[in-house]
XYZ file of C-alpha atoms in Angstrom:
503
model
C 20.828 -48.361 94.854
C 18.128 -49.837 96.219
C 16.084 -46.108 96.300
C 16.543 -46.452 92.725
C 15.546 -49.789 91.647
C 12.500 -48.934 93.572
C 11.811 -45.863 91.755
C 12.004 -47.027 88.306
C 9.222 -49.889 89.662
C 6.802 -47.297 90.523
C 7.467 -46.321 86.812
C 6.907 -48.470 85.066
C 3.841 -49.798 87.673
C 1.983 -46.549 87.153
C 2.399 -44.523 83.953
C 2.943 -40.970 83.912
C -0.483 -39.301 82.826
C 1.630 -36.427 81.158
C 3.932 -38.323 79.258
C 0.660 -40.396 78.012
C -1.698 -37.178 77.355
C 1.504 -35.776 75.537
C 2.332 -38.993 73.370
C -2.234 -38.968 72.461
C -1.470 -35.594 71.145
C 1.740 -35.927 68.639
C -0.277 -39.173 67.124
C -3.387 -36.890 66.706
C -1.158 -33.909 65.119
C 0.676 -36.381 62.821
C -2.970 -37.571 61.099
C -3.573 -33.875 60.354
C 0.434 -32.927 59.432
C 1.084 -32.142 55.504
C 3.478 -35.314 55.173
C 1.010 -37.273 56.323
C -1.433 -36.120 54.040
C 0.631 -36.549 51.433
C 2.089 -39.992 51.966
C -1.393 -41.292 52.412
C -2.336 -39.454 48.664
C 0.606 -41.126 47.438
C -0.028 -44.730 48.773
C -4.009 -44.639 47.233
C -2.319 -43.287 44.506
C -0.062 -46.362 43.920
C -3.008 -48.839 44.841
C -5.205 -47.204 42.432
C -2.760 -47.317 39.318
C -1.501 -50.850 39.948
C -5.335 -51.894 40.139
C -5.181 -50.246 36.697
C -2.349 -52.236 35.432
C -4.047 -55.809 36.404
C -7.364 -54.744 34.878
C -5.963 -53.454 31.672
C -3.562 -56.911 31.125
C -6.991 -58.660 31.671
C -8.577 -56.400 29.153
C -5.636 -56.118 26.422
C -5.260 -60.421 26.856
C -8.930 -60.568 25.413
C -8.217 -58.409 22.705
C -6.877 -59.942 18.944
C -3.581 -60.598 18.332
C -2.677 -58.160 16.209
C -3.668 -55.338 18.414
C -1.252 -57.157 21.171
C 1.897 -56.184 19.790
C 3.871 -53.501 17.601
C 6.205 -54.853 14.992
C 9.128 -53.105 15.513
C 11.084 -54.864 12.626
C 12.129 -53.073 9.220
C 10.580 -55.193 7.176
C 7.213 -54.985 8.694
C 7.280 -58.528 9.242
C 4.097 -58.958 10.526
C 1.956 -57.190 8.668
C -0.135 -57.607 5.913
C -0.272 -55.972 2.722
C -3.134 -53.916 0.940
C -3.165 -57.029 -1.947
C -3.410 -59.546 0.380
C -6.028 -57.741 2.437
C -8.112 -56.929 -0.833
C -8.003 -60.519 -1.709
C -8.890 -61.771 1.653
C -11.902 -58.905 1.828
C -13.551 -60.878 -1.398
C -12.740 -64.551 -0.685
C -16.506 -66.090 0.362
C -15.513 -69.396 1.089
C -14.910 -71.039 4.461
C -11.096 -71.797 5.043
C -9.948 -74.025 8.051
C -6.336 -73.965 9.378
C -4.873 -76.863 11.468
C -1.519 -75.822 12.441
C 0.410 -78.993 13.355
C 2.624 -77.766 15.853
C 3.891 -77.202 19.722
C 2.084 -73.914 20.059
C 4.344 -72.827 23.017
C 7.398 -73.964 21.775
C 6.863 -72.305 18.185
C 8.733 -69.113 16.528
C 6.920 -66.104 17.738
C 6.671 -64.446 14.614
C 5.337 -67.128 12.970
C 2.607 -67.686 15.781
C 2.074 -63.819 15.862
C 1.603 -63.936 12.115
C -0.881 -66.901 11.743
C -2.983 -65.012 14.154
C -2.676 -61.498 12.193
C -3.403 -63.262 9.158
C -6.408 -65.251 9.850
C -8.046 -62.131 11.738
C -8.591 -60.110 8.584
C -11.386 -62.699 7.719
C -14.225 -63.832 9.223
C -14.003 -66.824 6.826
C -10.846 -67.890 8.528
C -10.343 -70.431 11.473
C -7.077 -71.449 13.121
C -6.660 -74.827 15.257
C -3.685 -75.794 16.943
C -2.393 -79.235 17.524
C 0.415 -80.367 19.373
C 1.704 -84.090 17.832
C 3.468 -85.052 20.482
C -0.107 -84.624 22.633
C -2.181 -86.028 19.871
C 0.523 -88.014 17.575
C -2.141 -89.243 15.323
C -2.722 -85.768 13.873
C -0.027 -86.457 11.605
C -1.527 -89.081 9.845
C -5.338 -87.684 10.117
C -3.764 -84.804 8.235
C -0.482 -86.794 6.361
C 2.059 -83.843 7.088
C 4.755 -83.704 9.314
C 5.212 -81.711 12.328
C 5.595 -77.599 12.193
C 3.345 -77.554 9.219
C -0.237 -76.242 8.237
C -2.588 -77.541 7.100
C -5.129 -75.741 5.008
C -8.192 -76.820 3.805
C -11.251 -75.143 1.578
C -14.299 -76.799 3.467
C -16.605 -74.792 0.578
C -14.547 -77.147 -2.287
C -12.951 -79.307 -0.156
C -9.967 -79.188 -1.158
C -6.238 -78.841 0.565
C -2.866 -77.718 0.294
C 0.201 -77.511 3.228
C 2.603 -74.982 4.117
C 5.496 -75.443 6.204
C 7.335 -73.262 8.733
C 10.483 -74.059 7.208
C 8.763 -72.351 4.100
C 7.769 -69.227 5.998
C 11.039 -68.563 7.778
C 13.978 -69.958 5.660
C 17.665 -69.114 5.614
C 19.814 -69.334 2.237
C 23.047 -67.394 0.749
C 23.667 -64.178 -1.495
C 25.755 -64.063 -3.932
C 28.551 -62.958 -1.417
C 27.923 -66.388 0.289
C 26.610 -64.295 3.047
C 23.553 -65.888 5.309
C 20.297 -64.565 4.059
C 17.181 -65.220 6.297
C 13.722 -64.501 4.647
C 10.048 -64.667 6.208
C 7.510 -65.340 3.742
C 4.919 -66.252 5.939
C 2.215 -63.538 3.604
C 3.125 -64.762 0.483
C 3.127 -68.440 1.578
C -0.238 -68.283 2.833
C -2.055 -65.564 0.041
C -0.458 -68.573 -2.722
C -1.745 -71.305 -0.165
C -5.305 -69.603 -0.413
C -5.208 -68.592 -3.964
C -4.504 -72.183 -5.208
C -7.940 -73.615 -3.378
C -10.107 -70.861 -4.261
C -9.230 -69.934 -7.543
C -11.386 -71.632 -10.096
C -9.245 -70.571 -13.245
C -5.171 -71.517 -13.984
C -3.079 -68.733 -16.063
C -0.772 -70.809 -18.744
C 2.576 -68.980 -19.682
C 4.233 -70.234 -22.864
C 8.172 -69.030 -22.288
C 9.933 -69.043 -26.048
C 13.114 -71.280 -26.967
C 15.253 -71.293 -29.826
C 17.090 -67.883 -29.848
C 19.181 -68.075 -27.481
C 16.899 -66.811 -25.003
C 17.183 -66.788 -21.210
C 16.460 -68.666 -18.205
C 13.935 -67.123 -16.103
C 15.535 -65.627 -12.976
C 14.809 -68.000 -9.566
C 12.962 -65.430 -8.252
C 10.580 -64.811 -10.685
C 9.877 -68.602 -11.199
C 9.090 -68.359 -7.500
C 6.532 -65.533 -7.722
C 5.032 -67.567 -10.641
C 4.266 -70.191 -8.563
C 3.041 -68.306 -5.717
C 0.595 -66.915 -8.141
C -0.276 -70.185 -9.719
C 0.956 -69.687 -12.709
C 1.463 -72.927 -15.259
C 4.418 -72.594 -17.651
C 5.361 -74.374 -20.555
C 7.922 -73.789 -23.363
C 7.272 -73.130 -26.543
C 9.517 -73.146 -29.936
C 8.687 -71.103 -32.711
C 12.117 -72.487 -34.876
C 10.130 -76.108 -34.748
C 6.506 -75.526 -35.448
C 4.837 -72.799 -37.483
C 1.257 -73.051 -34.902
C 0.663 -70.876 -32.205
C -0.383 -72.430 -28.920
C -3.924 -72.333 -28.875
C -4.080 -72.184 -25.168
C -1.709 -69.811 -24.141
C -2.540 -66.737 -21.867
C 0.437 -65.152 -22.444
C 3.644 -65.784 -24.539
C 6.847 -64.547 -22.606
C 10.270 -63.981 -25.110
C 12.670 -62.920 -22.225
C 16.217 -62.644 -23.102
C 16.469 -63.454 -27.097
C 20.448 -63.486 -28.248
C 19.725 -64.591 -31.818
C 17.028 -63.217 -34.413
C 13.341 -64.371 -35.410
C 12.738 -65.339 -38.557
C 10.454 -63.154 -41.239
C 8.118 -66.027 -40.692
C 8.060 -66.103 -36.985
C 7.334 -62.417 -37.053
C 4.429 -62.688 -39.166
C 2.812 -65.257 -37.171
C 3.564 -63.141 -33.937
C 1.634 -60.264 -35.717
C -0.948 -62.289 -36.246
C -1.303 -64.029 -33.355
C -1.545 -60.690 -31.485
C -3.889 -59.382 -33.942
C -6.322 -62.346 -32.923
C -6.551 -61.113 -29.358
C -3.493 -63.291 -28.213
C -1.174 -61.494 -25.590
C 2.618 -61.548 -25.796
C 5.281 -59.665 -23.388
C 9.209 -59.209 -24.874
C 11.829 -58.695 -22.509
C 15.078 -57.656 -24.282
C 18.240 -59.281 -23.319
C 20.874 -57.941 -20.874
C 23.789 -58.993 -23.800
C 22.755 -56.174 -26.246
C 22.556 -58.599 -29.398
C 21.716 -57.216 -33.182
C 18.307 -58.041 -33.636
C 17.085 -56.265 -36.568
C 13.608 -58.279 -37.408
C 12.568 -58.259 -33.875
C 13.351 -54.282 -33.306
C 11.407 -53.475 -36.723
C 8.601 -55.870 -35.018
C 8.617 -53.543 -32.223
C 8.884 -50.340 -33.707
C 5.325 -51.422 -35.969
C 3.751 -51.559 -32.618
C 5.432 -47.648 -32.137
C 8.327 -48.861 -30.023
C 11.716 -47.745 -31.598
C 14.986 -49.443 -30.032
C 17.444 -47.018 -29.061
C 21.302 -47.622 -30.561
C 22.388 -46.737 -27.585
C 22.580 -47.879 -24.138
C 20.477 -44.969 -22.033
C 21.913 -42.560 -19.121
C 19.900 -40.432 -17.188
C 22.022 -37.698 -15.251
C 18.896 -36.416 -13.060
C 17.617 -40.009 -11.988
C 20.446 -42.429 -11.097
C 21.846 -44.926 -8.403
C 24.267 -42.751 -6.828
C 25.636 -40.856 -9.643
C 25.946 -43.620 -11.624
C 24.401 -42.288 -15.018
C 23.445 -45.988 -16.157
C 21.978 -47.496 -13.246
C 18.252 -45.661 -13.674
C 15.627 -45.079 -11.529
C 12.833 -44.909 -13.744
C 9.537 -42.574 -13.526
C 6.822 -44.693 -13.249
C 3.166 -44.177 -14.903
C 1.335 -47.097 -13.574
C -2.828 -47.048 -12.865
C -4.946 -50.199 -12.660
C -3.594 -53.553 -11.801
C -0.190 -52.107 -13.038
C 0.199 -50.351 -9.676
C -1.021 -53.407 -7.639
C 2.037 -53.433 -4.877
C 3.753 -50.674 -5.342
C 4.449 -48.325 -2.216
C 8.012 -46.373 -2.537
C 8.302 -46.569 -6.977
C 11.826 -47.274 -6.184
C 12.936 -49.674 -9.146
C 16.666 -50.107 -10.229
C 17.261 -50.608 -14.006
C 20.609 -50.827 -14.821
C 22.569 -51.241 -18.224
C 19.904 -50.747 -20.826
C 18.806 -49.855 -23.832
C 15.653 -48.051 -24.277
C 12.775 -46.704 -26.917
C 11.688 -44.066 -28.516
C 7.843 -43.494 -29.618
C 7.018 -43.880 -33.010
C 3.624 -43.931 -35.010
C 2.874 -47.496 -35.254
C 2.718 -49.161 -38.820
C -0.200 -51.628 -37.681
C -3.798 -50.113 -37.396
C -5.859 -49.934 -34.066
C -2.662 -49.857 -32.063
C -1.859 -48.135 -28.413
C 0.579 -47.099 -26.788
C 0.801 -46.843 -23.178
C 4.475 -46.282 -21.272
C 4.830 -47.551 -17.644
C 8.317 -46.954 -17.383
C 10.856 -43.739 -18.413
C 13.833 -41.810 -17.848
C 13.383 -38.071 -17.213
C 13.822 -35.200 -19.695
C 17.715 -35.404 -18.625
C 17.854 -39.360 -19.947
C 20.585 -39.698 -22.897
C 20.593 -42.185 -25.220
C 24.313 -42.678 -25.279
C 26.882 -44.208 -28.436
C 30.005 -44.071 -29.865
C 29.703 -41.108 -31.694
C 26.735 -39.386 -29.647
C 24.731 -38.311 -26.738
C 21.194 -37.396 -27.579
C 19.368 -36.007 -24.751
C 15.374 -36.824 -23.962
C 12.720 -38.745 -22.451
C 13.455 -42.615 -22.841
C 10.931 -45.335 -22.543
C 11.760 -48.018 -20.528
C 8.552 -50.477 -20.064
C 5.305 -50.027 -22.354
C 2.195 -51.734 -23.047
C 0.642 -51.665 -26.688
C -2.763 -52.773 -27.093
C -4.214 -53.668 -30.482
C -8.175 -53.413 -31.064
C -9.388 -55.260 -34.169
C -12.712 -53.967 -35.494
C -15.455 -55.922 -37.080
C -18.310 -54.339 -39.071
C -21.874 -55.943 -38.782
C -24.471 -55.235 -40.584
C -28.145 -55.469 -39.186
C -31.086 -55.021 -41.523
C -34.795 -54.550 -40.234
C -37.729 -54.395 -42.522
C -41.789 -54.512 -42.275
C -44.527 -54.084 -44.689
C -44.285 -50.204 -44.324
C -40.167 -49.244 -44.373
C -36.438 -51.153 -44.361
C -34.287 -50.053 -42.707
C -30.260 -51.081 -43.462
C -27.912 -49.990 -39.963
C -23.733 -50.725 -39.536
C -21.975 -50.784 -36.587
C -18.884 -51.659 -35.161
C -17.938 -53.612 -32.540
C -14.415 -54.041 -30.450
C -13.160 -57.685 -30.679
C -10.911 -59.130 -28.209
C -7.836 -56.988 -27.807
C -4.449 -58.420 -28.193
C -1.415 -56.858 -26.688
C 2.185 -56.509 -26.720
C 4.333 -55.756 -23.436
C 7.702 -54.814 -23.681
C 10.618 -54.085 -21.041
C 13.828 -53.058 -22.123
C 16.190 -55.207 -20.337
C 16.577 -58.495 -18.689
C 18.579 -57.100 -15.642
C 15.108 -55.473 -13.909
C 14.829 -58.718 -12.589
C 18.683 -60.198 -12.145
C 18.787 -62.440 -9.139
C 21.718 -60.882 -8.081
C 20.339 -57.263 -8.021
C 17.182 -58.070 -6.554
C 18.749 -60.264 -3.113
C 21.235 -57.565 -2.774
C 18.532 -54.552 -2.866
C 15.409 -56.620 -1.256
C 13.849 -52.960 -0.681
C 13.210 -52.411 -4.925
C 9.595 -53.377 -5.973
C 11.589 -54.133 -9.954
C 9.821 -57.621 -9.507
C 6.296 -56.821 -7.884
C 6.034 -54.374 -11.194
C 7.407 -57.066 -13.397
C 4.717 -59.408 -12.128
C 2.127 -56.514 -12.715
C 2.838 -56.751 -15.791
C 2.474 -60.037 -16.229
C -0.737 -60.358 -14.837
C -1.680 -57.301 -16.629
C -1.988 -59.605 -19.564
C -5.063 -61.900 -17.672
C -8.359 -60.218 -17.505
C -9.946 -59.946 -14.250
C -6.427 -61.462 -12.571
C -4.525 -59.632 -9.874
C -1.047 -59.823 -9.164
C -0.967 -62.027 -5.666
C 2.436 -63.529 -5.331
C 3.949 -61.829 -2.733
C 8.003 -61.556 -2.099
C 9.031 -62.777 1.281
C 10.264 -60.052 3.231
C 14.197 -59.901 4.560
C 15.464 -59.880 7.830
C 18.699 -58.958 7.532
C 19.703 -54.937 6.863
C 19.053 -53.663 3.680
C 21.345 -51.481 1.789
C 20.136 -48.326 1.397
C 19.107 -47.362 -2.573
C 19.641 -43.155 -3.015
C 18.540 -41.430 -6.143
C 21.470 -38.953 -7.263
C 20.697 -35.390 -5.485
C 22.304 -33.817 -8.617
C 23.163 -30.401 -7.984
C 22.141 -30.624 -3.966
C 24.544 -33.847 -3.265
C 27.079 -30.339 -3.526
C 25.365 -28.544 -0.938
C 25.117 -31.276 1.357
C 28.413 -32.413 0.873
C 30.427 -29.575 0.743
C 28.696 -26.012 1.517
C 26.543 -27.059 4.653
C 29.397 -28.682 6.179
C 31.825 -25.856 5.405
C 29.287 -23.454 6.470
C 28.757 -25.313 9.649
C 32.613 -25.441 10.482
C 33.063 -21.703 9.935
C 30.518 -20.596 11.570
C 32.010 -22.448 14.567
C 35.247 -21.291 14.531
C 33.860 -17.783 14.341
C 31.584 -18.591 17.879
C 35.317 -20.090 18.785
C 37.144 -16.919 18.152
C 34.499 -14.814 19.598
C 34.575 -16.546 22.952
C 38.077 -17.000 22.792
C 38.737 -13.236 22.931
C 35.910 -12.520 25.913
């Protein structure tokens, strides 16, 4: 024992040179070994791309907003349209933004969208102020927390608009929770208002029967900055002298021979008047024959269209559109809905200088459909007829050698009649249960279509919630996708069944 306990002391006391030379040599071979080579590859490798990581964070931190994140949403919540971007491309003056409001604490997509928004111009600059850091805010500005405040530091003048404007919440008509963000349209109304110089004034007709304009559209006209007013023809036999455009939308009872003439007249002087026919289908026989003078003829039927329809439902239309110009201001996927309606047939119009101009029809398979009848063809569904008055003038010249007598004529102000067959384009109920349609962007168009040198900017909030899905009938291939491919697909795999089966 005690041999032993000696002999592991002279061990440990002096090393063994082998074991040492030996132990010099494996460390050597393992810096030159494959793994080793490898692992250290692998480890630089790692360094190098998380130095990557850091420096692009720093770099993509610095960059704007918009380029920070991808809207993933349906509705393409955060981005802006081509009108809006048009209109903020040829706005000179200098617009300041003041957004009242606990930046960190505040709804992402609105604080995302602010930035988006004011990045398109260089004319645009966005402040944030907390009020519970700086309290007096609120009164410097006199608006309550969560809001902005906008202000045109080339006029000087101001407007607010509130997140609770932006990003609302309300109910269909199934009493179903509908949550909107408007945050575009608030802000392109907000910015329209201080910088436009002119006001549109919209007389809306009363005293036949005629309807209330849909909620919707009395939003959109106040996004554009529209004024309205109401106007009776039954009461007084003047025309408002200061009237843009006169809007008859949803008559039930008839005009009066008088009231037509003055109309014709009125139109004939270069004023502008739009007639939307009502949803109830009422016998209006002086206000058809004052359509089809301006070659519009009312069908006596309500119109089908077999090739172009909701889901194989023959009466609920999608329309083709022929839009150019300001007409086609907003309008990405043509997908409008036009259900239960009559429709028109072109005539040669009674009253000189007219034109004719559809926006909206059926296809050659539309059917003007009755009682007794089913005549097919082409159905117009939206027109615009412009009337040019003429005026001779006569110039004579003359000097001590010739005289000289020449005419010409000039183009006076146009007037103009727009028409749309049917109230139910714009239904409330049609347009919050299919939020995808653009039937009230076009309607809009062609409002504003009556204003020279005005462009449609009031902008529909977008929804959140899923959309139902709008389908134009496949006609003949809704059978092939319904029934052959899928019969197709199941034979064909029973016969790869009883193929296999038998190997």
């Amino acid at each position: 024992m005690k041999k032993l306990s000696e002999k592991i002391k002279r061990i440990f006391k002096q090393p063994n040179k082998k074991s040492l030379q030996t132990i010099k040599k494996e460390i050597g071979a393992s810096f030159k070994s494959t793994s080793f080579k490898q692992g250290s590859y692998r480890g630089a490798l790692t360094v190098l791309v998380i130095v990557i990581l850091i420096v692009a964070n720093l770099v993509v931190r610095q960059l704007p907003t918009k380029w920070q994140s991808v809207d993933l949403t349906e509705e393409q919540i955060l981005e802006v349209s081509n009108v809006s971007k048009k209109f903020l491309k040829s706005m000179d003056d200098s617009i300041q933004m003041v957004v009242v409001a606990d930046k960190s604490s505040t709804d992402t997509r609105i604080k995302s969208f602010i930035e988006n928004y004011a990045d398109l111009s260089d004319n645009i600059s966005v402040k944030w102020i907390d009020p519970v850091v700086h309290p007096s805010a609120l009164t410097k500005y006199n608006v309550e927390e969560n809001t902005i405040y906008i202000k045109d530091k080339t006029t000087d003048k101001s407007t607010t608009v509130s997140f609770s404007s932006i990003l609302s919440s309300s109910y269909d008509s199934s009493y179903n929770t509908v949550t909107t963000f408007d945050g575009e349209g608030q802000l392109t109304s907000a910015l329209n208002t201080l910088t436009n110089t002119t006001t549109q004034k919209v007389y809306v007709t009363e005293g036949h029967g005629e309807g209330s304009l849909p909620s919707a559209i009395s939003t959109l006209f106040t996004k554009a900055n529209y004024e309205t007013d109401t106007y009776n023809s039954v009461l007084t036999n003047t025309m408002p002298t200061d009237a843009d455009l006169l809007l008859i939308y949803g008559p039930t009872t008839d005009f009066t021979d008088n009231e037509i003439k003055n109309l014709e007249s009125y139109i004939a002087d270069g004023g502008k008047v739009m007639v939307v026919l009502s949803s109830e289908n009422p016998d209006l026989p002086k206000l058809s024959a004052f359509l089809k003078a301006y070659g519009l003829s009312e069908t006596s039927g309500y119109i089908a269209d077999t090739e172009r329809s909701f889901q194989g439902s023959s009466y609920y239309l999608y329309p083709q559109l022929s839009l150019s110009g300001d007409y086609a201001t907003g309008i990405t996927n043509e997908m409008l809905l036009i259900p239960n309606t009559k429709g028109f047939t072109s005539v040669d119009p009674s009253i000189d200088n007219v034109t004719v101009t559809n926006l909206m029809t059926t296809s050659s398979n539309g059917y003007n459909v009755t009682d007794d009848e089913q005549t097919q063809g082409t159905y117009i569904l939206a027109a615009v007829a412009d009337q040019t008055a003429a005026t001779d003038t006569t110039d004579t010249t003359s000097d001590s050698t010739d005289s000289t007598t020449s005419s010409t004529t000039e183009d006076a102000e146009s007037g103009k009649l727009t028409v749309l067959s049917t109230t139910n384009m714009v239904d409330d109920t049609l347009l919050s249960n299919y939020p995808t349609l653009e039937n009230s962007t076009l309607f809009m168009n062609m409002v504003s279509g009556n204003f020279d040198g005005t462009t449609n900017l009031s902008i529909e909030a977008k929804t959140l919630g899923s959309n139902q899905n709008t389908v134009v009938s496949a006609g003949q291939y809704s059978i092939s996708t319904i029934f052959i491919l899928p019969g197709a697909i199941l034979i064909g795999g029973f016969i790869l069944w009883f193929r296999r089966r038998k190997v």
